[in-house]
Amino acid sequence: HLLLFLLFVGPFNCFASYSRATELFYSLNEGLPAGVLIGSLARDLQLPTAGGQHPASLQPPLSFTLASHGLGGQYVQLDNRSGELHTSAVEIDREALCVESSGATIFGGSAAVSSSSPSPESCLLLLDVLVLPQEYFRLVKVKIAIRDVNDNAPRFPVPHIRLWVPENAPVNTRLAIEHPALDPDMGTNGVQTYRLRDNYGVFTLDVEENENGERTPYLIVMGALDRETQDEYVTVIVAEDGGTPPLVGSATLTIGISDINDNCPQFNDSQLNVTLYGNSSLGTHVATVHAVDMDLGSNAQITYSYSQKVPQPSRDLFHLNESTGAITLSTKVDGDTPRLHRLIILGNGPGCIPAVITVLVTIIKVMMRPPEVVPRFIANEKEGVVYLKELEPINTPIAFFTIKDPDEKYKVSCYLDGSGPFRLSPYKPYNNEYLLETTKPLDFETQQLYEISVVAWNSEGFHVKKVIKVQVLDDNDNSPVFSEQLIELSIEENNVPNAFLTKLHATDADSGERGQVSYFLGPDAPSYFALDKTTGVLTVSTQLDREEKEKYRYTVKAVDSGFPPRESIATVTITVLDKNDNSPRFINKDFSFFVPENFPGFGEIGVISVTDADAGQNGWVALSVLNGSDIFVIDTGKGVLRAKVSLDREQQSSYVLWIEAVDGGDPALSSTAKITILLLDINDNPPLVLFPQSNMSYLLVLPSTLPGSPITEVYAVDKDTGMNAVIAYSIIGRRGPRPESFRIDPKTGNITLEESLMQNDYGLYRLLVKVSDHGYPEPLHSTVMVNLFVNDTVSNESYIESLLRKEPDISVEEKQPQISIEPTHKKMESASCMPTLVALSIISLGSIALVTGMGIYICLRKGKKHHRADENLEVQIPLNGRINLHMLEKKPMEISNI
């Protein structure tokens, strides 16, 4: 209710001076930690504060409040009193606030997207801040511009980009790469340049920028291309932004060379000579012509036809298959058939000049019919070609041949002509039947085609040849073979992501799909290694850290496309080379050493342990003392810290050193550690008596001084510390009329009068006071003579001084410690007097009253003394003695270090 009252009633009183809304503009980088000062509203609005011209008592306190705690408010912290605006724990990410390709302005709890291109000014946090009380009320609109930092690397939308270039593309042909890299950062922090890791000498990249600032990479052809020489180029395209330092991203770029019809059919020979017997049957195979075109697909399709120069009778006699180029006998040869035929055959390709071959067919006129060779094929045969799979077993039957004489007049024999693993043998028990079979397994990789002939001749010398072609069909009997079984690689640590490692290569002797090799990583390969299935390009997707792992060893597989597929395995070893990316590291940032004072010079104070995760020279560490090098020195190799001189705690109790560790890298890295050396006290200083200042000084004590009154004090100090400086005072020698009249407080050194002084107690008292510390192992002490002159006045000072100059005859005695006992002594002493009273009463009945009175007087006097002794009990611990502390009454004891 108070806020509503201030908002709707208060402004009517102050609109005259604060009726407008105020705007403040700030800017800051994205990604800043919590607590960074953005600005002070009170200072920037020049609002009066408690330190202004008006007294603080007359100036109401200011209050700053966010009008809304929405989306924008979560990124800032507003101090309600001072008006200081700080970043909150929620990190500001400009790319999350300002969506890609548009600017975004955050209004407290909502965001509005503008149509303009993103810029630092268009990414704003808008905050509404209320300033109270009503005397200073205003609505402040705070605009915070979020500046971009280079916190995003370029990234291609796809890991593999494929681009087709026609092989006849002229030099300087430009082809747009349809998948440019994306970078959420803005301005120069966005993608700036592209480059190829391997341009093969025929490609380069150019970048074009459109009106919206988008950069598109273009592939430029710089040299002649020939698909028949190389049909594919595989490289890596790298995108780099303009940040400092620049960040990069990469993708695999495969450039395929598309075929054009730049090759025409060609025959291997220009002329083919063929002989045909005149009695040959219809359909007899005469010859086959074959042309070759190096192009692909439809560009390599060849058709065969007769030239117009071939006369029609020859065309009618010989049939030409336009697809296969096979020439067969189509009509019967008779006596009018010409004996020589010149067949000009054209090999036709699309858009090409036909290739030409001439087939000369000579017909031999036969007076008698030649032997007949009739084949019956067992294996698969088509148009005179027998198809056999490799690895067929030995003695695989191919065909039966029946050899006979049509006239049945002559004996006919036959044999096999040609080389190859074949055998033609009689098939018993039949006559003139022969079996053609294999003699060993066929191997497609050794030889794919065999041409053999079954030759029959009769006794008249006529020969007939039956040509048979054996085509060996490929089987998946070969595994891929790597060029190297052990692939040893190396790469420097801190590499760029998707860095190229190598290109694997494996070959397969099989043909077709059975010889197509695909590459795969083994199961032991880390996930951040990638292997292109088709190209065999091995990359690493992340940065490698030698200190985390120096050696990688895993397997890769090459698998063919046969059924079932065959594979082979190779081993990849990767050595991560060291870079000087680790500073020397102390095991502690702060070292503390406790050293007894008077420690000998160059003695070992402590060992400074430092390590460097780098290897070799990068891991060599040299130590040095940055301060205090005139006193301390450090062994670089072992890290042993020593002092050149003996150290005295009373001169300086502690030392703070800074040790620097520098490695051997280039440039070198370093780190520092703080060393604190604390000197332990040794009891090497006896107490120093400050008062009295001389053994010759004295003090007048009036006889009227009351018992218990302080007379003087002995004051001493000890330069040591701890128990070594705890001082105890004791009187070890006395001389005077009644020297036991004075006592000294063992703690304070105060000397007090014990008993009243009588007339015969006048004179000079000399007290030898021992001042001892509690040092270990051997306490130290000093002595001082305290001189007290008991008299009413000092009438003859020279006399007193002459007495002081005389050597005092004082026997020194060390007092044994007095153990504190409960005040029950009085009761015990009183009880011990009773037998005496009883005895006196028995001996002298007549003097009972007198003896009883004397006994009571004596007991009371002794009880009084014991009572006083209990009240002024001193516990003195001998310096060389030992006390059972369990026998002492435990009382609190104040120990002061002067």
CSV table of N, CA, C and O in Angstrom, one decimal, residues 44 47 60 81 102 138 286 291 293 307 349 368 373 402 405 533 549 586 723 760 805 826 844:
chain,number,residue,atom,x,y,z
A,44,ASP,N,25.8,8.4,-11.0
A,44,ASP,CA,25.5,8.9,-12.4
A,44,ASP,C,24.3,9.7,-12.5
A,44,ASP,O,24.1,10.5,-13.5
A,47,LEU,N,22.5,12.1,-7.6
A,47,LEU,CA,21.5,12.3,-6.5
A,47,LEU,C,22.2,12.7,-5.3
A,47,LEU,O,23.4,12.3,-5.0
A,60,PRO,N,16.7,12.2,3.8
A,60,PRO,CA,16.1,10.8,3.9
A,60,PRO,C,17.0,9.9,3.1
A,60,PRO,O,17.5,10.2,2.0
A,81,ARG,N,20.6,0.4,-1.4
A,81,ARG,CA,21.0,1.7,-0.7
A,81,ARG,C,21.9,2.5,-1.5
A,81,ARG,O,21.7,3.7,-1.7
A,102,SER,N,19.8,-11.9,-35.6
A,102,SER,CA,18.9,-10.8,-35.2
A,102,SER,C,19.4,-10.3,-33.9
A,102,SER,O,20.0,-11.0,-33.1
A,138,ARG,N,11.8,9.0,-9.2
A,138,ARG,CA,11.9,9.0,-10.6
A,138,ARG,C,12.0,7.6,-11.1
A,138,ARG,O,12.4,6.6,-10.4
A,286,VAL,N,32.9,-66.1,-86.1
A,286,VAL,CA,34.0,-65.8,-87.0
A,286,VAL,C,35.1,-65.0,-86.2
A,286,VAL,O,36.3,-65.3,-86.2
A,291,ALA,N,36.4,-52.4,-78.7
A,291,ALA,CA,36.9,-51.0,-78.5
A,291,ALA,C,36.8,-50.6,-77.1
A,291,ALA,O,35.9,-51.1,-76.3
A,293,ASP,N,36.6,-47.2,-74.3
A,293,ASP,CA,36.4,-45.8,-74.0
A,293,ASP,C,36.7,-45.5,-72.5
A,293,ASP,O,36.1,-46.1,-71.7
A,307,SER,N,30.8,-50.2,-91.9
A,307,SER,CA,31.0,-49.0,-92.7
A,307,SER,C,30.2,-49.1,-94.0
A,307,SER,O,29.8,-50.2,-94.4
A,349,GLY,N,30.9,-43.9,-80.5
A,349,GLY,CA,30.7,-43.4,-79.1
A,349,GLY,C,29.9,-42.1,-79.2
A,349,GLY,O,29.9,-41.4,-80.3
A,368,MET,N,36.4,-81.9,-99.1
A,368,MET,CA,35.7,-82.9,-98.3
A,368,MET,C,35.3,-82.2,-97.0
A,368,MET,O,35.9,-81.1,-96.6
A,373,VAL,N,33.5,-80.8,-84.4
A,373,VAL,CA,33.7,-80.7,-83.0
A,373,VAL,C,32.4,-80.2,-82.3
A,373,VAL,O,32.0,-79.0,-82.6
A,402,THR,N,32.3,-83.9,-78.5
A,402,THR,CA,32.2,-85.1,-79.4
A,402,THR,C,32.9,-84.8,-80.7
A,402,THR,O,32.7,-83.8,-81.4
A,405,ASP,N,33.9,-87.7,-87.8
A,405,ASP,CA,34.0,-87.4,-89.2
A,405,ASP,C,32.7,-87.5,-89.9
A,405,ASP,O,32.0,-88.5,-89.8
A,533,LYS,N,35.2,-43.3,-43.2
A,533,LYS,CA,35.0,-44.6,-43.6
A,533,LYS,C,35.4,-44.8,-45.1
A,533,LYS,O,36.0,-45.9,-45.4
A,549,LYS,N,47.9,-37.7,-21.2
A,549,LYS,CA,48.2,-39.0,-21.8
A,549,LYS,C,49.2,-38.8,-22.9
A,549,LYS,O,49.0,-37.9,-23.8
A,586,PHE,N,54.6,-25.8,-7.3
A,586,PHE,CA,55.0,-26.2,-5.9
A,586,PHE,C,54.0,-27.1,-5.3
A,586,PHE,O,52.8,-26.9,-5.6
A,723,MET,N,58.5,-20.6,27.9
A,723,MET,CA,59.0,-21.0,29.2
A,723,MET,C,60.4,-20.5,29.5
A,723,MET,O,60.8,-20.4,30.6
A,760,ASN,N,65.8,-4.3,68.6
A,760,ASN,CA,67.0,-5.0,68.3
A,760,ASN,C,67.1,-5.5,66.9
A,760,ASN,O,68.1,-6.2,66.5
A,805,ARG,N,80.4,-2.0,51.0
A,805,ARG,CA,81.6,-2.3,50.2
A,805,ARG,C,82.3,-3.6,50.7
A,805,ARG,O,83.1,-4.2,50.0
A,826,LYS,N,46.8,-27.0,61.5
A,826,LYS,CA,46.5,-26.4,62.8
A,826,LYS,C,45.8,-27.4,63.7
A,826,LYS,O,46.1,-27.5,64.9
A,844,SER,N,52.7,-32.7,87.7
A,844,SER,CA,52.6,-31.6,88.7
A,844,SER,C,51.1,-31.2,88.9
A,844,SER,O,50.6,-30.3,88.2
